[in-house]
mmCIF file of C-alpha atoms in Angstrom:
data_model
loop_
_atom_site.group_PDB
_atom_site.id
_atom_site.type_symbol
_atom_site.label_atom_id
_atom_site.label_comp_id
_atom_site.label_asym_id
_atom_site.label_seq_id
_atom_site.Cartn_x
_atom_site.Cartn_y
_atom_site.Cartn_z
ATOM 1 C CA UNK A 1 125.801 112.869 120.779
ATOM 2 C CA UNK A 2 123.304 113.260 117.800
ATOM 3 C CA UNK A 3 120.133 111.656 117.219
ATOM 4 C CA UNK A 4 116.724 111.323 115.056
ATOM 5 C CA UNK A 5 114.121 110.695 117.460
ATOM 6 C CA UNK A 6 110.178 109.258 115.346
ATOM 7 C CA UNK A 7 107.369 109.809 116.792
ATOM 8 C CA UNK A 8 104.641 107.509 114.729
ATOM 9 C CA UNK A 9 100.700 106.606 115.449
ATOM 10 C CA UNK A 10 100.534 103.708 113.364
ATOM 11 C CA UNK A 11 96.475 103.009 113.658
ATOM 12 C CA UNK A 12 95.245 100.110 115.176
ATOM 13 C CA UNK A 13 94.572 97.146 113.258
ATOM 14 C CA UNK A 14 90.246 97.897 111.723
ATOM 15 C CA UNK A 15 89.286 95.130 108.902
ATOM 16 C CA UNK A 16 86.602 98.198 108.402
ATOM 17 C CA UNK A 17 89.902 100.613 107.069
ATOM 18 C CA UNK A 18 89.222 98.437 104.119
ATOM 19 C CA UNK A 19 92.908 98.933 101.796
ATOM 20 C CA UNK A 20 93.692 101.657 104.758
ATOM 21 C CA UNK A 21 94.448 97.872 107.416
ATOM 22 C CA UNK A 22 97.712 97.040 108.668
ATOM 23 C CA UNK A 23 98.028 94.278 106.428
ATOM 24 C CA UNK A 24 98.123 97.359 103.274
ATOM 25 C CA UNK A 25 100.385 99.574 105.118
ATOM 26 C CA UNK A 26 103.246 97.317 107.225
ATOM 27 C CA UNK A 27 105.717 97.606 104.852
ATOM 28 C CA UNK A 28 105.745 100.853 104.747
ATOM 29 C CA UNK A 29 105.254 101.953 108.153
ATOM 30 C CA UNK A 30 108.756 100.143 109.162
ATOM 31 C CA UNK A 31 109.703 101.102 105.783
ATOM 32 C CA UNK A 32 109.706 104.574 107.129
ATOM 33 C CA UNK A 33 111.120 104.534 110.004
ATOM 34 C CA UNK A 34 114.310 101.996 108.353
ATOM 35 C CA UNK A 35 114.843 105.492 105.812
ATOM 36 C CA UNK A 36 114.547 107.946 108.918
ATOM 37 C CA UNK A 37 116.504 105.901 110.635
ATOM 38 C CA UNK A 38 115.737 106.991 114.517
ATOM 39 C CA UNK A 39 117.808 105.949 116.878
ATOM 40 C CA UNK A 40 114.654 105.452 118.755
ATOM 41 C CA UNK A 41 111.308 105.572 117.964
ATOM 42 C CA UNK A 42 108.380 106.105 120.308
ATOM 43 C CA UNK A 43 104.419 104.506 118.517
ATOM 44 C CA UNK A 44 100.538 104.764 119.327
ATOM 45 C CA UNK A 45 97.706 102.239 118.483
ATOM 46 C CA UNK A 46 100.489 99.110 118.502
ATOM 47 C CA UNK A 47 98.557 95.842 118.501
ATOM 48 C CA UNK A 48 100.545 93.484 120.028
ATOM 49 C CA UNK A 49 100.709 91.733 116.227
ATOM 50 C CA UNK A 50 101.569 94.862 114.991
ATOM 51 C CA UNK A 51 104.353 95.289 116.536
ATOM 52 C CA UNK A 52 105.964 92.185 116.323
ATOM 53 C CA UNK A 53 105.786 92.458 112.857
ATOM 54 C CA UNK A 54 107.341 95.667 112.842
ATOM 55 C CA UNK A 55 109.961 93.227 115.349
ATOM 56 C CA UNK A 56 110.641 91.135 111.835
ATOM 57 C CA UNK A 57 110.613 94.282 109.566
ATOM 58 C CA UNK A 58 113.146 96.184 111.799
ATOM 59 C CA UNK A 59 115.958 93.735 112.751
ATOM 60 C CA UNK A 60 118.331 96.605 114.109
ATOM 61 C CA UNK A 61 115.685 97.528 116.744
ATOM 62 C CA UNK A 62 115.030 96.319 120.066
ATOM 63 C CA UNK A 63 111.952 97.072 121.774
ATOM 64 C CA UNK A 64 109.432 97.693 124.984
ATOM 65 C CA UNK A 65 106.505 98.477 126.516
ATOM 66 C CA UNK A 66 103.277 97.032 127.884
ATOM 67 C CA UNK A 67 99.936 96.551 126.469
ATOM 68 C CA UNK A 68 97.442 99.377 128.323
ATOM 69 C CA UNK A 69 94.932 96.525 129.772
ATOM 70 C CA UNK A 70 95.046 95.425 132.909
ATOM 71 C CA UNK A 71 96.008 92.091 131.100
ATOM 72 C CA UNK A 72 99.041 93.463 129.523
ATOM 73 C CA UNK A 73 97.298 93.680 126.261
ATOM 74 C CA UNK A 74 95.116 96.331 123.614
ATOM 75 C CA UNK A 75 97.470 99.365 122.761
ATOM 76 C CA UNK A 76 100.908 99.828 123.556
ATOM 77 C CA UNK A 77 102.776 103.480 123.550
ATOM 78 C CA UNK A 78 106.310 100.901 122.785
ATOM 79 C CA UNK A 79 109.843 102.136 122.409
ATOM 80 C CA UNK A 80 112.074 100.725 119.532
ATOM 81 C CA UNK A 81 115.894 101.253 120.290
ATOM 82 C CA UNK A 82 118.245 100.626 117.264
ATOM 83 C CA UNK A 83 120.020 98.637 120.434
ATOM 84 C CA UNK A 84 124.009 97.932 118.396
ATOM 85 C CA UNK A 85 124.290 101.402 120.008
ATOM 86 C CA UNK A 86 122.522 102.471 122.865
ATOM 87 C CA UNK A 87 122.456 100.056 126.493
ATOM 88 C CA UNK A 88 119.424 99.993 128.286
ATOM 89 C CA UNK A 89 119.600 101.342 131.663
ATOM 90 C CA UNK A 90 116.196 100.536 133.354
ATOM 91 C CA UNK A 91 112.463 100.690 131.841
ATOM 92 C CA UNK A 92 108.369 101.178 133.144
ATOM 93 C CA UNK A 93 105.551 101.652 132.314
ATOM 94 C CA UNK A 94 103.334 103.546 134.069
ATOM 95 C CA UNK A 95 98.225 104.713 133.253
ATOM 96 C CA UNK A 96 97.790 108.146 133.659
ATOM 97 C CA UNK A 97 95.335 107.650 136.474
ATOM 98 C CA UNK A 98 95.250 108.039 140.137
ATOM 99 C CA UNK A 99 96.203 104.670 140.584
ATOM 100 C CA UNK A 100 99.389 105.596 138.222
ATOM 101 C CA UNK A 101 101.438 101.657 138.935
ATOM 102 C CA UNK A 102 98.118 99.845 138.790
ATOM 103 C CA UNK A 103 97.619 98.186 135.731
ATOM 104 C CA UNK A 104 94.582 99.195 133.632
ATOM 105 C CA UNK A 105 93.130 102.477 136.178
ATOM 106 C CA UNK A 106 92.276 104.613 134.678
ATOM 107 C CA UNK A 107 90.438 108.152 136.435
ATOM 108 C CA UNK A 108 89.342 112.055 135.623
ATOM 109 C CA UNK A 109 86.874 110.528 132.380
ATOM 110 C CA UNK A 110 89.665 109.247 131.589
ATOM 111 C CA UNK A 111 87.167 106.598 127.903
ATOM 112 C CA UNK A 112 89.811 104.139 127.753
ATOM 113 C CA UNK A 113 93.117 103.241 130.365
ATOM 114 C CA UNK A 114 96.205 105.659 129.404
ATOM 115 C CA UNK A 115 99.529 104.977 129.541
ATOM 116 C CA UNK A 116 103.116 105.784 129.509
ATOM 117 C CA UNK A 117 106.234 104.010 128.417
ATOM 118 C CA UNK A 118 109.710 105.672 129.551
ATOM 119 C CA UNK A 119 113.278 103.998 129.636
ATOM 120 C CA UNK A 120 116.842 105.823 130.307
ATOM 121 C CA UNK A 121 119.906 104.712 127.634
ATOM 122 C CA UNK A 122 123.460 105.006 127.087
ATOM 123 C CA UNK A 123 125.032 105.667 124.264
ATOM 124 C CA UNK A 124 127.852 102.869 124.064
ATOM 125 C CA UNK A 125 129.648 105.571 122.364
ATOM 126 C CA UNK A 126 129.445 108.701 124.470
ATOM 127 C CA UNK A 127 128.460 106.740 127.120
ATOM 128 C CA UNK A 128 125.823 109.937 127.795
ATOM 129 C CA UNK A 129 122.307 108.258 128.959
ATOM 130 C CA UNK A 130 119.191 110.262 129.037
ATOM 131 C CA UNK A 131 115.776 109.500 129.446
ATOM 132 C CA UNK A 132 112.987 108.924 126.961
ATOM 133 C CA UNK A 133 109.399 108.859 128.166
ATOM 134 C CA UNK A 134 106.320 108.186 125.470
ATOM 135 C CA UNK A 135 102.357 108.427 125.593
ATOM 136 C CA UNK A 136 98.619 108.654 124.109
ATOM 137 C CA UNK A 137 97.041 111.634 126.052
ATOM 138 C CA UNK A 138 92.852 109.857 125.861
ATOM 139 C CA UNK A 139 90.718 111.187 123.046
ATOM 140 C CA UNK A 140 87.403 112.115 124.394
ATOM 141 C CA UNK A 141 88.074 113.776 127.903
ATOM 142 C CA UNK A 142 89.838 117.025 128.209
ATOM 143 C CA UNK A 143 90.033 116.421 131.778
ATOM 144 C CA UNK A 144 91.959 113.056 131.456
ATOM 145 C CA UNK A 145 94.740 114.883 128.620
ATOM 146 C CA UNK A 146 95.293 118.008 131.488
ATOM 147 C CA UNK A 147 95.717 115.109 134.662
ATOM 148 C CA UNK A 148 97.632 112.669 132.502
ATOM 149 C CA UNK A 149 100.412 115.494 131.843
ATOM 150 C CA UNK A 150 101.026 116.937 135.238
ATOM 151 C CA UNK A 151 101.508 113.260 135.926
ATOM 152 C CA UNK A 152 103.593 112.802 133.092
ATOM 153 C CA UNK A 153 105.767 115.577 133.912
ATOM 154 C CA UNK A 154 105.682 114.952 137.072
ATOM 155 C CA UNK A 155 108.022 111.882 136.376
ATOM 156 C CA UNK A 156 109.590 113.925 134.311
ATOM 157 C CA UNK A 157 111.147 116.347 136.534
ATOM 158 C CA UNK A 158 111.695 113.830 139.150
ATOM 159 C CA UNK A 159 114.032 112.913 136.174
ATOM 160 C CA UNK A 160 115.811 115.825 135.112
ATOM 161 C CA UNK A 161 117.806 116.483 137.591
ATOM 162 C CA UNK A 162 119.778 113.232 136.293
ATOM 163 C CA UNK A 163 118.668 112.235 132.388
ATOM 164 C CA UNK A 164 118.232 115.195 129.763
ATOM 165 C CA UNK A 165 114.555 113.825 128.726
ATOM 166 C CA UNK A 166 112.251 113.272 125.719
ATOM 167 C CA UNK A 167 109.115 112.714 125.617
ATOM 168 C CA UNK A 168 107.217 111.603 122.103
ATOM 169 C CA UNK A 169 103.370 111.076 121.253
ATOM 170 C CA UNK A 170 100.020 111.329 120.573
ATOM 171 C CA UNK A 171 98.073 114.050 123.276
ATOM 172 C CA UNK A 172 94.971 114.625 120.889
ATOM 173 C CA UNK A 173 95.283 118.577 121.018
ATOM 174 C CA UNK A 174 96.616 121.052 119.619
ATOM 175 C CA UNK A 175 99.162 123.399 120.792
ATOM 176 C CA UNK A 176 96.200 126.213 121.770
ATOM 177 C CA UNK A 177 94.741 123.404 125.119
ATOM 178 C CA UNK A 178 95.978 123.881 128.113
ATOM 179 C CA UNK A 179 97.855 121.058 128.346
ATOM 180 C CA UNK A 180 99.638 122.003 125.868
ATOM 181 C CA UNK A 181 100.046 125.156 127.093
ATOM 182 C CA UNK A 182 101.497 124.111 129.998
ATOM 183 C CA UNK A 183 103.813 120.751 128.983
ATOM 184 C CA UNK A 184 105.046 124.154 127.369
ATOM 185 C CA UNK A 185 106.244 125.896 129.278
ATOM 186 C CA UNK A 186 108.125 122.681 131.000
ATOM 187 C CA UNK A 187 109.262 121.584 128.199
ATOM 188 C CA UNK A 188 110.692 122.469 124.660
ATOM 189 C CA UNK A 189 108.644 122.447 121.739
ATOM 190 C CA UNK A 190 111.354 120.083 119.188
ATOM 191 C CA UNK A 191 108.937 120.806 116.065
ATOM 192 C CA UNK A 192 108.052 124.126 117.181
ATOM 193 C CA UNK A 193 111.416 125.495 116.947
ATOM 194 C CA UNK A 194 111.510 124.682 113.998
ATOM 195 C CA UNK A 195 108.354 127.072 112.638
ATOM 196 C CA UNK A 196 106.917 123.605 111.672
ATOM 197 C CA UNK A 197 104.670 123.687 114.633
ATOM 198 C CA UNK A 198 101.117 124.390 113.837
ATOM 199 C CA UNK A 199 101.400 122.263 111.389
ATOM 200 C CA UNK A 200 98.552 119.131 111.458
ATOM 201 C CA UNK A 201 99.840 115.867 111.835
ATOM 202 C CA UNK A 202 95.736 113.641 112.076
ATOM 203 C CA UNK A 203 95.160 112.887 108.168
ATOM 204 C CA UNK A 204 92.388 110.134 108.185
ATOM 205 C CA UNK A 205 94.200 108.676 105.319
ATOM 206 C CA UNK A 206 93.618 111.362 102.342
ATOM 207 C CA UNK A 207 96.975 113.609 102.769
ATOM 208 C CA UNK A 208 95.194 116.633 104.515
ATOM 209 C CA UNK A 209 95.404 117.202 107.399
ATOM 210 C CA UNK A 210 93.206 118.661 109.934
ATOM 211 C CA UNK A 211 94.156 122.634 112.163
ATOM 212 C CA UNK A 212 96.817 122.032 113.568
ATOM 213 C CA UNK A 213 99.477 119.285 115.033
ATOM 214 C CA UNK A 214 97.999 116.131 117.575
ATOM 215 C CA UNK A 215 101.684 114.736 117.344
ATOM 216 C CA UNK A 216 104.658 115.747 119.385
ATOM 217 C CA UNK A 217 107.645 115.816 120.508
ATOM 218 C CA UNK A 218 109.200 117.903 123.569
ATOM 219 C CA UNK A 219 112.985 117.727 125.514
ATOM 220 C CA UNK A 220 114.421 119.093 129.010
ATOM 221 C CA UNK A 221 116.084 122.302 127.668
ATOM 222 C CA UNK A 222 119.204 120.566 127.394
ATOM 223 C CA UNK A 223 118.443 118.933 124.493
ATOM 224 C CA UNK A 224 119.065 120.624 121.675
ATOM 225 C CA UNK A 225 116.760 120.954 118.433
ATOM 226 C CA UNK A 226 118.692 120.883 115.218
ATOM 227 C CA UNK A 227 116.343 120.013 113.634
ATOM 228 C CA UNK A 228 112.492 118.951 112.854
ATOM 229 C CA UNK A 229 109.912 117.420 109.621
ATOM 230 C CA UNK A 230 106.796 115.802 109.828
ATOM 231 C CA UNK A 231 106.958 113.195 107.233
ATOM 232 C CA UNK A 232 103.456 113.409 105.884
ATOM 233 C CA UNK A 233 104.964 111.293 102.491
ATOM 234 C CA UNK A 234 102.821 108.460 101.075
ATOM 235 C CA UNK A 235 105.524 104.770 100.019
ATOM 236 C CA UNK A 236 104.250 103.700 97.425
ATOM 237 C CA UNK A 237 100.797 103.775 97.038
ATOM 238 C CA UNK A 238 99.199 104.240 100.828
ATOM 239 C CA UNK A 239 99.944 106.205 103.894
ATOM 240 C CA UNK A 240 101.945 104.518 105.921
ATOM 241 C CA UNK A 241 98.598 105.766 108.757
ATOM 242 C CA UNK A 242 96.975 107.819 109.496
ATOM 243 C CA UNK A 243 98.602 109.803 111.192
ATOM 244 C CA UNK A 244 101.891 111.159 109.756
ATOM 245 C CA UNK A 245 104.993 110.839 111.700
ATOM 246 C CA UNK A 246 107.463 113.181 112.716
ATOM 247 C CA UNK A 247 111.303 113.387 113.526
ATOM 248 C CA UNK A 248 113.006 115.736 114.986
ATOM 249 C CA UNK A 249 117.009 115.574 115.407
ATOM 250 C CA UNK A 250 118.426 116.601 118.663
ATOM 251 C CA UNK A 251 122.025 117.081 120.549
ATOM 252 C CA UNK A 252 122.155 115.906 123.599
#
């Protein structure tokens, strides 16, 4: 089974972004997804109105996940998948905290509630099953990033003997950080094995990246990475986000 996966920080809807605010980017964001046709896509920073915009522009995809706040609102770590190709077997979400099943919870000096959304899919043709995780680590607390990483890895470890696993997300840290070093001891950094492991992904709508990536695609060793890409092009006159989406072609 061969397919593409994508990780895409959408940049939340912020009016002060002016010409880069979401209403001017939503068509381009949908277009870059359509052009690359990932079987599964992990998004970060999507607010519900933004995701609803994408829902209407990505008619072949279904979406799962909820917001990180106690009431289910605020930013999502949504997962989109091609519903004609995949059956959704189960899904859930946990908070990156000492009480991961408590909605809106946070720990370890995290500036905001942080979440990981996951799903188990079955390919309708091959009947192959796999697990997909999507997250967004804290942007301020290194402690929260590290402990959140450990929690995500614990959940992946509980599933990996049954399912090949893929993890996407904005980790808010570069490859030399303790969090990324920890993940890399357990999982395969998809872009790194394609010699793209040092290519930056955050560019603040300038097209010029900051040093090193903060967005990643990881997978368990039973997933073969065939190719990777940082999608650093404009769509029309506008960048789809202040992060470049990243793409990996994999085989299970």
